[in-house]
PDB file of C-alpha atoms in Angstrom:
ATOM      1  CA  MET C 289     -51.257  10.638 -55.239  1.00 83.00           C
ATOM      2  CA  PHE C 290     -47.699  11.939 -55.350  1.00 77.00           C
ATOM      3  CA  PRO C 291     -46.539  12.446 -51.720  1.00 74.00           C
ATOM      4  CA  PHE C 292     -45.385  16.087 -51.818  1.00 72.00           C
ATOM      5  CA  GLU C 293     -45.352  16.068 -48.000  1.00 71.00           C
ATOM      6  CA  LEU C 294     -42.257  13.826 -48.095  1.00 71.00           C
ATOM      7  CA  LEU C 295     -40.302  16.561 -49.843  1.00 70.00           C
ATOM      8  CA  ASP C 296     -39.246  19.210 -47.409  1.00 65.00           C
ATOM      9  CA  GLY C 297     -37.930  22.503 -48.812  1.00 66.00           C
ATOM     10  CA  LYS C 298     -34.317  21.262 -48.893  1.00 72.00           C
ATOM     11  CA  ALA C 299     -35.090  17.976 -50.688  1.00 72.00           C
ATOM     12  CA  ALA C 300     -37.284  19.675 -53.301  1.00 73.00           C
ATOM     13  CA  SER C 301     -34.677  22.340 -53.956  1.00 76.00           C
ATOM     14  CA  CYS C 302     -31.946  19.736 -54.627  1.00 81.00           C
ATOM     15  CA  LEU C 303     -33.793  17.583 -57.182  1.00 84.00           C
ATOM     16  CA  GLN C 304     -32.461  17.855 -60.735  1.00 90.00           C
ATOM     17  CA  GLN C 305     -34.393  15.062 -62.487  1.00 92.00           C
ATOM     18  CA  ILE C 306     -37.833  13.528 -61.909  1.00 89.00           C
ATOM     19  CA  GLN C 307     -39.724  10.848 -63.822  1.00 92.00           C
ATOM     20  CA  LEU C 308     -43.306  10.311 -62.673  1.00 87.00           C
ATOM     21  CA  SER C 309     -45.631   7.606 -63.992  1.00 90.00           C
ATOM     22  CA  PHE C 310     -49.109   6.398 -63.018  1.00 91.00           C
ATOM     23  CA  VAL C 311     -49.616   9.119 -60.423  1.00 88.00           C
ATOM     24  CA  SER C 312     -51.917  12.018 -59.675  1.00 87.00           C
ATOM     25  CA  LEU C 313     -50.306  15.391 -58.961  1.00 85.00           C
ATOM     26  CA  LYS C 314     -51.873  17.884 -56.581  1.00 86.00           C
ATOM     27  CA  PRO C 315     -49.157  20.159 -55.152  1.00 82.00           C
ATOM     28  CA  PRO C 316     -50.051  21.774 -51.828  1.00 80.00           C
ATOM     29  CA  THR C 317     -50.597  25.535 -51.873  1.00 79.00           C
ATOM     30  CA  GLN C 318     -47.389  26.186 -49.907  1.00 76.00           C
ATOM     31  CA  PHE C 319     -45.266  24.087 -52.322  1.00 75.00           C
ATOM     32  CA  SER C 320     -42.466  26.270 -53.709  1.00 74.00           C
ATOM     33  CA  GLY C 321     -41.460  23.981 -56.586  1.00 77.00           C
ATOM     34  CA  PHE C 322     -38.223  22.488 -57.850  1.00 83.00           C
ATOM     35  CA  PRO C 323     -35.844  25.397 -58.526  1.00 84.00           C
ATOM     36  CA  LYS C 324     -32.906  23.183 -59.679  1.00 89.00           C
ATOM     37  CA  LEU C 325     -34.950  20.713 -61.741  1.00 90.00           C
ATOM     38  CA  LYS C 326     -33.460  20.199 -65.209  1.00 95.00           C
ATOM     39  CA  LYS C 327     -35.400  17.192 -66.490  1.00 96.00           C
ATOM     40  CA  LEU C 328     -39.080  16.376 -65.949  1.00 94.00           C
ATOM     41  CA  SER C 329     -40.824  13.374 -67.477  1.00 95.00           C
ATOM     42  CA  LEU C 330     -44.541  12.817 -66.889  1.00 93.00           C
ATOM     43  CA  HIS C 331     -46.097   9.582 -68.192  1.00 94.00           C
ATOM     44  CA  LEU C 332     -49.734   8.660 -67.526  1.00 92.00           C
ATOM     45  CA  VAL C 333     -50.042  11.412 -64.933  1.00 90.00           C
ATOM     46  CA  GLN C 334     -53.307  13.033 -63.943  1.00 86.00           C
ATOM     47  CA  VAL C 335     -52.981  16.720 -63.093  1.00 87.00           C
ATOM     48  CA  ILE C 336     -55.099  19.846 -63.329  1.00 84.00           C
ATOM     49  CA  ALA C 337     -53.648  22.195 -65.951  1.00 82.00           C
ATOM     50  CA  LYS C 338     -53.448  25.027 -63.398  1.00 84.00           C
ATOM     51  CA  ASP C 339     -51.373  22.839 -61.039  1.00 85.00           C
ATOM     52  CA  LEU C 340     -49.037  21.810 -63.880  1.00 86.00           C
ATOM     53  CA  GLN C 341     -48.696  25.456 -64.875  1.00 86.00           C
ATOM     54  CA  GLY C 342     -47.731  26.367 -61.313  1.00 84.00           C
ATOM     55  CA  LEU C 343     -45.272  23.480 -61.118  1.00 84.00           C
ATOM     56  CA  LEU C 344     -43.613  24.363 -64.446  1.00 87.00           C
ATOM     57  CA  SER C 345     -43.482  28.046 -63.521  1.00 84.00           C
ATOM     58  CA  SER C 346     -41.362  27.146 -60.500  1.00 83.00           C
ATOM     59  CA  CYS C 347     -38.817  25.211 -62.605  1.00 85.00           C
ATOM     60  CA  SER C 348     -36.627  28.041 -63.898  1.00 86.00           C
ATOM     61  CA  ASN C 349     -33.741  25.673 -64.774  1.00 92.00           C
ATOM     62  CA  LEU C 350     -35.848  23.167 -66.737  1.00 94.00           C
ATOM     63  CA  GLU C 351     -34.036  21.992 -69.904  1.00 96.00           C
ATOM     64  CA  TRP C 352     -35.985  18.843 -70.853  1.00 97.00           C
ATOM     65  CA  LEU C 353     -39.759  18.269 -70.561  1.00 95.00           C
ATOM     66  CA  SER C 354     -41.753  15.233 -71.689  1.00 96.00           C
ATOM     67  CA  ILE C 355     -45.513  14.906 -71.186  1.00 93.00           C
ATOM     68  CA  VAL C 356     -46.906  11.586 -72.478  1.00 94.00           C
ATOM     69  CA  ARG C 357     -50.458  10.226 -72.155  1.00 90.00           C
ATOM     70  CA  CYS C 358     -51.294  12.669 -69.390  1.00 87.00           C
ATOM     71  CA  ASN C 359     -54.769  13.756 -68.396  1.00 79.00           C
ATOM     72  CA  LEU C 360     -54.663  17.480 -67.626  1.00 73.00           C
ATOM     73  CA  ASN C 361     -58.354  17.664 -66.618  1.00 64.00           C
ATOM     74  CA  ASP C 362     -58.418  20.733 -68.829  1.00 64.00           C
ATOM     75  CA  ASP C 363     -57.621  21.112 -72.459  1.00 73.00           C
ATOM     76  CA  GLU C 364     -54.924  23.782 -72.163  1.00 77.00           C
ATOM     77  CA  LEU C 365     -51.238  23.731 -71.356  1.00 81.00           C
ATOM     78  CA  LYS C 366     -50.165  27.251 -70.586  1.00 80.00           C
ATOM     79  CA  VAL C 367     -46.987  28.398 -68.894  1.00 82.00           C
ATOM     80  CA  ASP C 368     -47.076  32.084 -67.978  1.00 78.00           C
ATOM     81  CA  CYS C 369     -43.432  32.540 -67.108  1.00 82.00           C
ATOM     82  CA  ALA C 370     -40.653  32.093 -69.638  1.00 84.00           C
ATOM     83  CA  LEU C 371     -38.753  28.807 -69.658  1.00 88.00           C
ATOM     84  CA  TYR C 372     -35.446  30.350 -70.707  1.00 90.00           C
ATOM     85  CA  ARG C 373     -33.400  27.137 -70.499  1.00 94.00           C
ATOM     86  CA  LEU C 374     -35.859  24.684 -72.066  1.00 94.00           C
ATOM     87  CA  LEU C 375     -34.161  22.869 -74.969  1.00 95.00           C
ATOM     88  CA  TYR C 376     -36.399  19.816 -75.489  1.00 96.00           C
ATOM     89  CA  LEU C 377     -40.201  19.521 -75.380  1.00 94.00           C
ATOM     90  CA  ARG C 378     -42.222  16.382 -76.130  1.00 95.00           C
ATOM     91  CA  ILE C 379     -45.999  16.188 -75.888  1.00 91.00           C
ATOM     92  CA  ALA C 380     -47.546  12.883 -76.924  1.00 92.00           C
ATOM     93  CA  ASN C 381     -51.063  11.483 -76.842  1.00 89.00           C
ATOM     94  CA  CYS C 382     -52.513  14.086 -74.481  1.00 85.00           C
ATOM     95  CA  GLU C 383     -55.913  15.629 -75.115  1.00 80.00           C
ATOM     96  CA  ILE C 384     -54.756  19.236 -75.334  1.00 79.00           C
ATOM     97  CA  SER C 385     -56.458  21.869 -77.454  1.00 77.00           C
ATOM     98  CA  LYS C 386     -54.007  24.687 -76.806  1.00 79.00           C
ATOM     99  CA  ILE C 387     -50.338  25.030 -75.886  1.00 82.00           C
ATOM    100  CA  GLU C 388     -48.897  28.416 -74.968  1.00 82.00           C
ATOM    101  CA  MET C 389     -45.250  28.523 -74.051  1.00 83.00           C
ATOM    102  CA  TYR C 390     -42.377  30.990 -74.204  1.00 85.00           C
ATOM    103  CA  ALA C 391     -39.107  29.056 -74.607  1.00 87.00           C
ATOM    104  CA  LEU C 392     -36.653  31.069 -76.709  1.00 85.00           C
ATOM    105  CA  LYS C 393     -33.839  28.488 -76.602  1.00 90.00           C
ATOM    106  CA  LEU C 394     -36.028  25.485 -77.467  1.00 92.00           C
ATOM    107  CA  LYS C 395     -34.138  23.318 -79.984  1.00 94.00           C
ATOM    108  CA  THR C 396     -36.393  20.248 -80.321  1.00 95.00           C
ATOM    109  CA  PHE C 397     -40.191  19.975 -80.297  1.00 92.00           C
ATOM    110  CA  ILE C 398     -41.880  16.575 -80.685  1.00 93.00           C
ATOM    111  CA  TYR C 399     -45.648  16.256 -80.858  1.00 90.00           C
ATOM    112  CA  GLU C 400     -47.920  13.232 -81.316  1.00 90.00           C
ATOM    113  CA  GLY C 401     -51.667  13.721 -81.401  1.00 84.00           C
ATOM    114  CA  ALA C 402     -54.773  14.574 -83.384  1.00 76.00           C
ATOM    115  CA  GLN C 403     -54.240  18.164 -84.482  1.00 72.00           C
ATOM    116  CA  LEU C 404     -51.485  20.501 -83.467  1.00 74.00           C
ATOM    117  CA  PRO C 405     -52.851  22.693 -80.656  1.00 69.00           C
ATOM    118  CA  VAL C 406     -50.031  25.207 -80.710  1.00 68.00           C
ATOM    119  CA  ASP C 407     -50.106  28.939 -81.090  1.00 68.00           C
ATOM    120  CA  PRO C 408     -46.797  29.965 -82.625  1.00 59.00           C
ATOM    121  CA  ILE C 409     -44.214  28.734 -80.136  1.00 67.00           C
ATOM    122  CA  GLN C 410     -41.998  31.531 -78.950  1.00 73.00           C
ATOM    123  CA  ALA C 411     -38.761  29.711 -79.802  1.00 77.00           C
ATOM    124  CA  GLN C 412     -36.268  31.569 -81.944  1.00 78.00           C
ATOM    125  CA  GLU C 413     -33.677  28.784 -81.995  1.00 84.00           C
ATOM    126  CA  LEU C 414     -35.965  25.845 -82.880  1.00 87.00           C
ATOM    127  CA  GLU C 415     -33.940  23.401 -84.965  1.00 90.00           C
ATOM    128  CA  VAL C 416     -36.147  20.294 -85.118  1.00 91.00           C
ATOM    129  CA  ALA C 417     -39.911  19.849 -85.044  1.00 88.00           C
ATOM    130  CA  ASP C 418     -41.156  16.270 -85.430  1.00 90.00           C
ATOM    131  CA  ILE C 419     -44.946  16.074 -85.695  1.00 87.00           C
ATOM    132  CA  VAL C 420     -46.964  12.833 -85.794  1.00 87.00           C
ATOM    133  CA  PHE C 421     -50.660  13.335 -86.520  1.00 82.00           C
ATOM    134  CA  LYS C 422     -52.903  10.518 -85.271  1.00 79.00           C
ATOM    135  CA  GLY C 423     -55.883  11.633 -87.363  1.00 71.00           C
ATOM    136  CA  ASP C 424     -56.300  12.761 -90.948  1.00 68.00           C
ATOM    137  CA  ILE C 425     -55.029  16.153 -92.031  1.00 71.00           C
ATOM    138  CA  THR C 426     -55.164  17.881 -95.375  1.00 67.00           C
ATOM    139  CA  PHE C 427     -52.173  18.653 -97.491  1.00 68.00           C
ATOM    140  CA  GLN C 428     -53.252  22.312 -97.390  1.00 72.00           C
ATOM    141  CA  TYR C 429     -53.123  22.256 -93.561  1.00 74.00           C
ATOM    142  CA  ALA C 430     -49.592  20.852 -93.663  1.00 72.00           C
ATOM    143  CA  LEU C 431     -48.413  23.516 -96.091  1.00 74.00           C
ATOM    144  CA  THR C 432     -50.241  26.543 -94.663  1.00 77.00           C
ATOM    145  CA  VAL C 433     -50.629  26.085 -90.893  1.00 77.00           C
ATOM    146  CA  LEU C 434     -47.361  24.392 -89.933  1.00 78.00           C
ATOM    147  CA  PRO C 435     -45.065  27.126 -91.340  1.00 77.00           C
ATOM    148  CA  VAL C 436     -47.053  29.696 -89.331  1.00 78.00           C
ATOM    149  CA  VAL C 437     -46.795  27.637 -86.141  1.00 79.00           C
ATOM    150  CA  PHE C 438     -43.063  27.024 -86.669  1.00 79.00           C
ATOM    151  CA  PRO C 439     -41.814  30.123 -88.500  1.00 78.00           C
ATOM    152  CA  SER C 440     -38.141  29.676 -87.644  1.00 79.00           C
ATOM    153  CA  VAL C 441     -37.713  25.872 -87.508  1.00 85.00           C
ATOM    154  CA  GLN C 442     -34.807  24.500 -89.526  1.00 85.00           C
ATOM    155  CA  ASN C 443     -36.104  20.933 -90.011  1.00 87.00           C
ATOM    156  CA  LEU C 444     -39.785  20.043 -89.880  1.00 84.00           C
ATOM    157  CA  THR C 445     -40.841  16.410 -90.190  1.00 85.00           C
ATOM    158  CA  VAL C 446     -44.536  15.547 -90.437  1.00 83.00           C
ATOM    159  CA  HIS C 447     -45.980  12.025 -90.278  1.00 82.00           C
ATOM    160  CA  ALA C 448     -49.647  11.984 -91.279  1.00 77.00           C
ATOM    161  CA  ASN C 449     -52.524  10.256 -93.038  1.00 70.00           C
ATOM    162  CA  LEU C 450     -53.818  12.279 -95.956  1.00 62.00           C
ATOM    163  CA  GLY C 451     -57.208  11.663 -97.498  1.00 58.00           C
ATOM    164  CA  LEU C 452     -56.932  11.877-101.296  1.00 52.00           C
ATOM    165  CA  GLN C 453     -59.912  12.026-103.647  1.00 49.00           C
ATOM    166  CA  VAL C 454     -59.378  10.087-106.885  1.00 50.00           C
ATOM    167  CA  GLY C 455     -62.500  10.093-109.025  1.00 50.00           C
ATOM    168  CA  LEU C 456     -65.283   8.777-106.812  1.00 48.00           C
ATOM    169  CA  ARG C 457     -62.934   6.833-104.542  1.00 51.00           C
ATOM    170  CA  LYS C 458     -61.349   8.283-101.452  1.00 52.00           C
ATOM    171  CA  LEU C 459     -57.900   6.912-100.783  1.00 50.00           C
ATOM    172  CA  ARG C 460     -56.084   7.140 -97.510  1.00 54.00           C
ATOM    173  CA  LYS C 461     -52.323   7.412 -97.786  1.00 53.00           C
ATOM    174  CA  SER C 462     -49.839   7.568 -94.999  1.00 55.00           C
ATOM    175  CA  ILE C 463     -46.995   9.918 -95.768  1.00 54.00           C
ATOM    176  CA  MET C 464     -43.945  11.358 -94.177  1.00 59.00           C
ATOM    177  CA  MET C 465     -42.979  14.818 -95.269  1.00 58.00           C
ATOM    178  CA  THR C 466     -39.726  16.540 -94.360  1.00 59.00           C
ATOM    179  CA  ILE C 467     -39.361  20.249 -94.868  1.00 56.00           C
ATOM    180  CA  SER C 468     -35.972  21.873 -94.419  1.00 52.00           C
ATOM    181  CA  TYR C 469     -35.541  25.609 -94.392  1.00 49.00           C
ATOM    182  CA  LEU C 470     -32.329  27.089 -95.732  1.00 43.00           C
TER     183      LEU C 470
END
């Protein structure tokens, strides 16, 4: 368990960067968050989605967020308040079925997982989206769903396994596809 009790109001309000690994997060109800936090990295962290939502909602200066191999005890990552300063978002190998986030200045989005659980990200300035699918996807999914999810991205890179039917044989090919919008 992360010892939130060791962080008094002054210490929590001064932190600008936190990297947490192999820990369980359960913020106390009176916890007011990290108002000056710019960089948050969570690796192998167990947290209830509602608690993570509350934590992220209190980080108004957050610029960089990485969530890797985390168990959210729920299948949704939803942040109700806007993350106006968020520039970088990485979500990798988390069992998440839905991501809802409003981050207008987001420049880079990196995702690794089974299928992309994103409603269109509210990010008007998205420059780079790098997507690594761990399972099979169809070519049609790559060409129809991804442009809807990332309508304004400048460079979209997709790494995926595609199942191809050739006669009676099914072939599995690993491909990397880069799509650049002009």
